[in-house]
Tab-separated table of C-alpha atoms in Angstrom:
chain	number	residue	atom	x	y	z
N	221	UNK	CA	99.850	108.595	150.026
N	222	UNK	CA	102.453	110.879	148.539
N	223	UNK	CA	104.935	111.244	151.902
N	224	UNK	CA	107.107	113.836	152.847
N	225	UNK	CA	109.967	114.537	152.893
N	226	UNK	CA	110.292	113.519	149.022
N	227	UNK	CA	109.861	109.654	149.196
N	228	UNK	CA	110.232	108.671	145.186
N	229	UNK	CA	106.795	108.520	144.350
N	230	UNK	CA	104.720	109.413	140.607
N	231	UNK	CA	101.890	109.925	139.064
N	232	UNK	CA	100.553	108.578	136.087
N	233	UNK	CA	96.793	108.481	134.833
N	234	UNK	CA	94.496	106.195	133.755
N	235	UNK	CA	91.236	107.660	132.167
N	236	UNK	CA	89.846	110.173	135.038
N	237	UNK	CA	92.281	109.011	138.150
N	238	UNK	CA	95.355	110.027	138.998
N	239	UNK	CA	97.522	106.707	140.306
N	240	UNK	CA	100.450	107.118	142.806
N	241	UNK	CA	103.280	104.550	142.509
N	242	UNK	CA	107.015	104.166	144.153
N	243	UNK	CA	109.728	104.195	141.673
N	244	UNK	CA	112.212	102.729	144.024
N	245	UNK	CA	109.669	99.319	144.272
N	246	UNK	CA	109.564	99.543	140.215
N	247	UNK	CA	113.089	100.346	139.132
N	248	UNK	CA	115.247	98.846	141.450
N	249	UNK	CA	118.329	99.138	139.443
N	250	UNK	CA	118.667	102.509	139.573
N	251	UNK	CA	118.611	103.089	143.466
N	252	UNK	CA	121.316	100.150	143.620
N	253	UNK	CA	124.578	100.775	145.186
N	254	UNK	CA	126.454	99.072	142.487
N	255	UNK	CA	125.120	101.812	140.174
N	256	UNK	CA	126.622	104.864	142.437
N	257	UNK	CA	128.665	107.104	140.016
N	258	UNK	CA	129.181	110.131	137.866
N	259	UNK	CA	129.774	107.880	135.070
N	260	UNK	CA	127.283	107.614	132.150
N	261	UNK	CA	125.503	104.861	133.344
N	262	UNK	CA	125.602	106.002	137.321
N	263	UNK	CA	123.745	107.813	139.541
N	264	UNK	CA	124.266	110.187	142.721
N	265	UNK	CA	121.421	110.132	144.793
N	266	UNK	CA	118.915	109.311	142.310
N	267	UNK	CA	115.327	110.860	142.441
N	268	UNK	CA	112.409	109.880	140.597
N	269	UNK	CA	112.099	107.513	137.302
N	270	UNK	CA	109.627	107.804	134.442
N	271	UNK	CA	108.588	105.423	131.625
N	272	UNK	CA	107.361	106.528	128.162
N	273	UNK	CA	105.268	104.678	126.126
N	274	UNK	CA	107.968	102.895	123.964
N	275	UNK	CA	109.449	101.791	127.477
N	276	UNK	CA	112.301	104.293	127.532
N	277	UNK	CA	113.291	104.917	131.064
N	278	UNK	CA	113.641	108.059	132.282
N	279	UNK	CA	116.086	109.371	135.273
N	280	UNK	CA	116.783	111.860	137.778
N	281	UNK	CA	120.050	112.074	138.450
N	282	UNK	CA	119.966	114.417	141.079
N	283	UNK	CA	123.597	114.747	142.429
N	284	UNK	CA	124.932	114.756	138.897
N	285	UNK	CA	122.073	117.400	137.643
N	286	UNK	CA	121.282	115.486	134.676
N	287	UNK	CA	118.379	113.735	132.998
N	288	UNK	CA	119.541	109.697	131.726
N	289	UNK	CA	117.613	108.309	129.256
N	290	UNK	CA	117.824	104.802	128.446
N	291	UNK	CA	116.482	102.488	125.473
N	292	UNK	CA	114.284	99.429	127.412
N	293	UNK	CA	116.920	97.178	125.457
N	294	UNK	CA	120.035	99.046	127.559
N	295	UNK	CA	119.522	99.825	131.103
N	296	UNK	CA	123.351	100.173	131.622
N	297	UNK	CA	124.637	102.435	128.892
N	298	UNK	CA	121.927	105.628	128.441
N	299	UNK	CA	121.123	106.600	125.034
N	300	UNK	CA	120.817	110.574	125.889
N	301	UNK	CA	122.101	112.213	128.853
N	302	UNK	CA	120.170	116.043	129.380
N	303	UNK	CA	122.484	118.459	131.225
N	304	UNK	CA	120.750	120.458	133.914
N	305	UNK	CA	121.398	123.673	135.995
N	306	UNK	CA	119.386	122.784	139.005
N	307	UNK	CA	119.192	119.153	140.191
N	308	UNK	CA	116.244	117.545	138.939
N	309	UNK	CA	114.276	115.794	141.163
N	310	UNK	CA	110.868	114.329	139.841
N	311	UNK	CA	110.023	113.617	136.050
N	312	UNK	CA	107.164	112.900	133.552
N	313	UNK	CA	106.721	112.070	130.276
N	314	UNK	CA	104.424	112.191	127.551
N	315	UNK	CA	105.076	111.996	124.287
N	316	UNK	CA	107.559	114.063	122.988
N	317	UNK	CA	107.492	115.788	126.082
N	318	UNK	CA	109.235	116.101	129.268
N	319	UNK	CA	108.198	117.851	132.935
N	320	UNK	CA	110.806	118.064	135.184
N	321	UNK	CA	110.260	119.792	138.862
N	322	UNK	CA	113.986	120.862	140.460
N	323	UNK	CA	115.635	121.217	143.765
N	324	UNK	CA	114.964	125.027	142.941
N	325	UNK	CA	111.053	125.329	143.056
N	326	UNK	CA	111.251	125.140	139.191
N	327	UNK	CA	108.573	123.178	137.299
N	328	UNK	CA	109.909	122.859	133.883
N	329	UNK	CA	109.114	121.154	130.319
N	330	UNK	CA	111.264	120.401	127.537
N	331	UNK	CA	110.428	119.187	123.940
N	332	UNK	CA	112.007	116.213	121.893
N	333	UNK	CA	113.084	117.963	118.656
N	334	UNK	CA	115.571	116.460	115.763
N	335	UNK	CA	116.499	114.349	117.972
N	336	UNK	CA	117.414	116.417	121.213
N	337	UNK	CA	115.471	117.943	124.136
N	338	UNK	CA	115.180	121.890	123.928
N	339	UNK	CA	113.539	124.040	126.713
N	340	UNK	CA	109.954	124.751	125.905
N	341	UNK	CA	108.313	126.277	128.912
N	342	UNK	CA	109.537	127.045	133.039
N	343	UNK	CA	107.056	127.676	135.660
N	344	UNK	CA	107.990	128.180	139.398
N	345	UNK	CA	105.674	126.242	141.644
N	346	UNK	CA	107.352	125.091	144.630
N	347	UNK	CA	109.343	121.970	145.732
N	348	UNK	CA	107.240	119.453	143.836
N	349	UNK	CA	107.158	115.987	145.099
N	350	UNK	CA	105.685	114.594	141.639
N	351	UNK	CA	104.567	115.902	138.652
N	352	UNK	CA	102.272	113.542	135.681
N	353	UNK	CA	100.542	114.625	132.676
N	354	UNK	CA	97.030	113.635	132.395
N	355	UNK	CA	95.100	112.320	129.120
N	356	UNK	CA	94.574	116.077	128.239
N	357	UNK	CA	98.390	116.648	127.845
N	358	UNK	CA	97.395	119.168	131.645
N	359	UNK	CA	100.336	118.839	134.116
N	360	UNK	CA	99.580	117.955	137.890
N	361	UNK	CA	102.172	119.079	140.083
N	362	UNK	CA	101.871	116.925	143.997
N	363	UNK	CA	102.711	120.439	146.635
N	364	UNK	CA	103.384	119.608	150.443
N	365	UNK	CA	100.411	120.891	150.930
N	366	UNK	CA	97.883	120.585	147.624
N	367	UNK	CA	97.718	118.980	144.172
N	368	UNK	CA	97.215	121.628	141.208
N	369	UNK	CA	96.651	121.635	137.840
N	370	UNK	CA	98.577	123.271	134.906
N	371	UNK	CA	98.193	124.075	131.781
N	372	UNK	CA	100.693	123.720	128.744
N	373	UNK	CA	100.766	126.068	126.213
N	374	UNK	CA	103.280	126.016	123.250
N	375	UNK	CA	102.307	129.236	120.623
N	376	UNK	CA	103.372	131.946	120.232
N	377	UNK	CA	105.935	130.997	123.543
N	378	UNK	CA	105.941	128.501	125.602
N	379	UNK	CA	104.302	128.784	129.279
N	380	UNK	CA	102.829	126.876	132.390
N	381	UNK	CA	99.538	128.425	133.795
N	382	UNK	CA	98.085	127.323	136.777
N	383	UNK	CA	94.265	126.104	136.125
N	384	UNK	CA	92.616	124.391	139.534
N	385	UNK	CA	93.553	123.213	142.960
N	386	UNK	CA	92.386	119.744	142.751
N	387	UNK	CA	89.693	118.900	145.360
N	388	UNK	CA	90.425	122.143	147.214
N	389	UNK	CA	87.939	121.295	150.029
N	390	UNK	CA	90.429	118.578	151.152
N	391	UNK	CA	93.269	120.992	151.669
N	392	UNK	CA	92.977	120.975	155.592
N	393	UNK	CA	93.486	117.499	155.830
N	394	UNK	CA	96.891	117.556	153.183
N	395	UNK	CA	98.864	115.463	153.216
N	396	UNK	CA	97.677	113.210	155.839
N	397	UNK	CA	94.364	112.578	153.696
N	398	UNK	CA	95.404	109.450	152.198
N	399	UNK	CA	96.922	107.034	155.037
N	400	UNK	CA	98.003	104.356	152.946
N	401	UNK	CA	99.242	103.657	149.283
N	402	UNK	CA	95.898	103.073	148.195
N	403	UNK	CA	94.027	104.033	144.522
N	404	UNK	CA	90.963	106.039	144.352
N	405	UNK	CA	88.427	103.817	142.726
N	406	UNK	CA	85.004	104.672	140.736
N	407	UNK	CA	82.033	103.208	142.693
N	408	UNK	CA	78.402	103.555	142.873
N	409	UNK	CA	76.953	106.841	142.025
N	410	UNK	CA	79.739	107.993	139.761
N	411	UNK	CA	81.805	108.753	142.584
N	412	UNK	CA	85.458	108.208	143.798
N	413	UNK	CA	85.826	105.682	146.967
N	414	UNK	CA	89.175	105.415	148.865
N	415	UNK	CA	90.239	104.711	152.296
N	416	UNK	CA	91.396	107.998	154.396
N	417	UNK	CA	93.003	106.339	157.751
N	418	UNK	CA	94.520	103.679	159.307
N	419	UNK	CA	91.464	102.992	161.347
N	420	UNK	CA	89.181	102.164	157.980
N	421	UNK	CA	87.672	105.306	157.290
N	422	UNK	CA	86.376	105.414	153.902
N	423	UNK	CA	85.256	108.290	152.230
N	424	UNK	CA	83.766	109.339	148.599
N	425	UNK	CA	84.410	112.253	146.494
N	426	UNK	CA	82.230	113.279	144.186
N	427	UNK	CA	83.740	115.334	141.127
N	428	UNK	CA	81.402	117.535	139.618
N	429	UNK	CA	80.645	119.248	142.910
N	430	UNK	CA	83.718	118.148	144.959
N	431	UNK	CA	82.177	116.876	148.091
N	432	UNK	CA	83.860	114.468	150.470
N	433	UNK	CA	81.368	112.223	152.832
N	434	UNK	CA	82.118	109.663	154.775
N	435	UNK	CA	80.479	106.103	153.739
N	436	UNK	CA	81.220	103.908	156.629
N	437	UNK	CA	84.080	101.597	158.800
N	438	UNK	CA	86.501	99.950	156.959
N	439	UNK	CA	88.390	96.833	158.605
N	440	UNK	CA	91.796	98.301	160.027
N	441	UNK	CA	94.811	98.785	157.882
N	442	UNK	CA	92.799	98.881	154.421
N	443	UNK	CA	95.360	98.595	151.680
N	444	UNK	CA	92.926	98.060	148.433
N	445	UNK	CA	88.926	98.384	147.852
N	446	UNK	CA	87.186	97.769	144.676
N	447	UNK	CA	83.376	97.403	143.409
N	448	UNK	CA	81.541	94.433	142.023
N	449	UNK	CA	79.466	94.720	138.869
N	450	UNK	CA	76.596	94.455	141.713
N	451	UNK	CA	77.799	96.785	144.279
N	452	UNK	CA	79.318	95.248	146.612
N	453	UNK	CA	82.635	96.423	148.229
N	454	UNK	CA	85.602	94.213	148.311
N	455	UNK	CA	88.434	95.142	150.603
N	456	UNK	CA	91.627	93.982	151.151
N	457	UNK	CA	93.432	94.036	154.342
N	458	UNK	CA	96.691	93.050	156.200
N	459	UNK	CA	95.698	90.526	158.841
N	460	UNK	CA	98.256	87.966	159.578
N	461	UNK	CA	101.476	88.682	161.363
N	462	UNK	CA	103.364	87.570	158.047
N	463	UNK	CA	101.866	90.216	155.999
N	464	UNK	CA	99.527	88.413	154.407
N	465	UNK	CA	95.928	89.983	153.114
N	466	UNK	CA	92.789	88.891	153.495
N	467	UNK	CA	89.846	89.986	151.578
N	468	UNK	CA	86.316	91.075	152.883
N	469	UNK	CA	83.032	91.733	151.368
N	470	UNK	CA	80.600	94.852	152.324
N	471	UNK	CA	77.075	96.077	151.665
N	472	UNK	CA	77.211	99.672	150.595
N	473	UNK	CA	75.010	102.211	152.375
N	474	UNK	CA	74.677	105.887	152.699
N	475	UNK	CA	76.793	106.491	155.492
N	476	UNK	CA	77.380	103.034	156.794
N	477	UNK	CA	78.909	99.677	156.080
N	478	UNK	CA	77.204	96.162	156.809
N	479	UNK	CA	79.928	93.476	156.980
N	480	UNK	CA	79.398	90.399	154.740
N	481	UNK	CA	82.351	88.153	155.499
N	482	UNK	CA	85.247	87.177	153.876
N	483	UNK	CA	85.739	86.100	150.442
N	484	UNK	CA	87.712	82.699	150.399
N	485	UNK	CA	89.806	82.413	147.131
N	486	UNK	CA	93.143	80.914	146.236
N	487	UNK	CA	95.401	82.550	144.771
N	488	UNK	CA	96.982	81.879	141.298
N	489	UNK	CA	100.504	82.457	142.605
N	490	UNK	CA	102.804	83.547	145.251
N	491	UNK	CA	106.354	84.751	144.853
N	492	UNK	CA	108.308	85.371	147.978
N	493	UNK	CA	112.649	86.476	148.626
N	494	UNK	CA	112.806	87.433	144.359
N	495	UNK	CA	116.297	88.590	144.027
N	496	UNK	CA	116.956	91.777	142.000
N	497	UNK	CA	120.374	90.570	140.460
């Protein structure tokens, strides 16, 4: 679920999905109070964090409209700082190449040349709440109410055109669609399973032809469902009052679930009250 208002979320991709994760879960550090400055180094009212492939971090530092970039051997002292007009409030990165949506509708992408970032194309699109490049170097831009699709071009100039509205029959039901933080997973058929409510609705999108249907009853509170090589449906779910998840097996029909039990494991580990510092 991407929530609104802006909550800190990103995209990233991973073959054909698009994942959703919570930067404030995976970069602690950044969102600390001991880190609240103007200095190099310091951040006012951070917004979102990126990660490039060589583990440079990336961050919005909104209140001091500025991009910090940090070497994954530094994480106090940034190796770049990138000036900015408008605050920035969600990144990306890929590559050489840097998306960055601002506090002024803006959706804009700079390029890593000799050694500096220079302005290569500036789109207005809306208040983003998260931007990610796919595997084809495309841009998807998270609206309040849609996801699209852009399209980076660099010759002669530079420009953002807008290609698709991602699974546009689903636009009614934005942003409420997807109740939890759960991935959309490949399943049977070459389609895309996920849960849509709190009350274990799950649903299937097909994406040549874009059709939603509803497959069945989920257990309540679904927070994770994934496929056997056979079929079968695992799903995970909060049951006890400490948190804790349990998992379930399911029998996959065309519009209906059959139950199956649970699946008994042990787990290889449990870490609980980690400190950050």
């Amino acid at each position: 679920r991407l929530s609104w208002p802006f909550d800190r979320n990103y995209l990233s991709s991973q073959g054909k999905l698009i994942l959703v994760g919570d930067c404030k879960e995976d970069y602690p550090w950044v969102y600390s109070a001991r880190r609240l400055g103007a200095k190099a180094g310091e951040f006012d009212h951070p917004g979102m964090v990126a990660e490039d492939a060589a583990g440079a971090v990336y961050v919005a530092d909104t209140g001091n409209r500025r991009i910090q970039v940090f070497s994954p051997r530094n994480l106090v002292s940034p190796a770049e700082v990138v000036p900015m007009t408008p605050k920035p409030l969600v990144v990306a990165v890929r590559e050489t190449l840097l998306a960055v949506g601002a506090d002024d509708g803006s959706l804009s992408v700079y390029e890593k040349k000799d050694g500096a970032f220079a302005l290569l194309a500036s789109h207005s699109v809306g208040m983003a709440r998260s931007v990610g490049f796919g595997p084809d170097g495309a841009l998807y831009v998270a609206l309040h109410d849609s996801l699209k699709k852009y399209a980076l071009t660099k010759e002669p100039q530079g420009s953002l055109k807008e290609t698709a509205v991602v699974a546009p029959s689903c636009l009614a039901q934005w942003p409420n669609l997807f109740a939890w933080n759960v991935s959309m997973v490949p399943g049977p058929g070459g389609a895309i399973f996920f849960p849509a409510d709190q009350q274990g609705k799950l649903l299937s999108l097909d994406p040549a032809t874009d059709e939603i249907r509803e497959r069945g009853k989920l257990p309540w509170m679904t927070l994770a469902i994934g496929f056997a090589a056979d079929g079968t449906l695992f799903s995970g779910n909060i049951q006890d009052q400490d948190g804790s998840a349990v998992i379930q097996k399911h029998k996959l029909g065309d519009t209906s679930l059959e139950a199956l039990g649970p699946f008994t494991a042990e787990p290889l580990y449990k870490e609980r009250n980690i400190p950050i510092w």
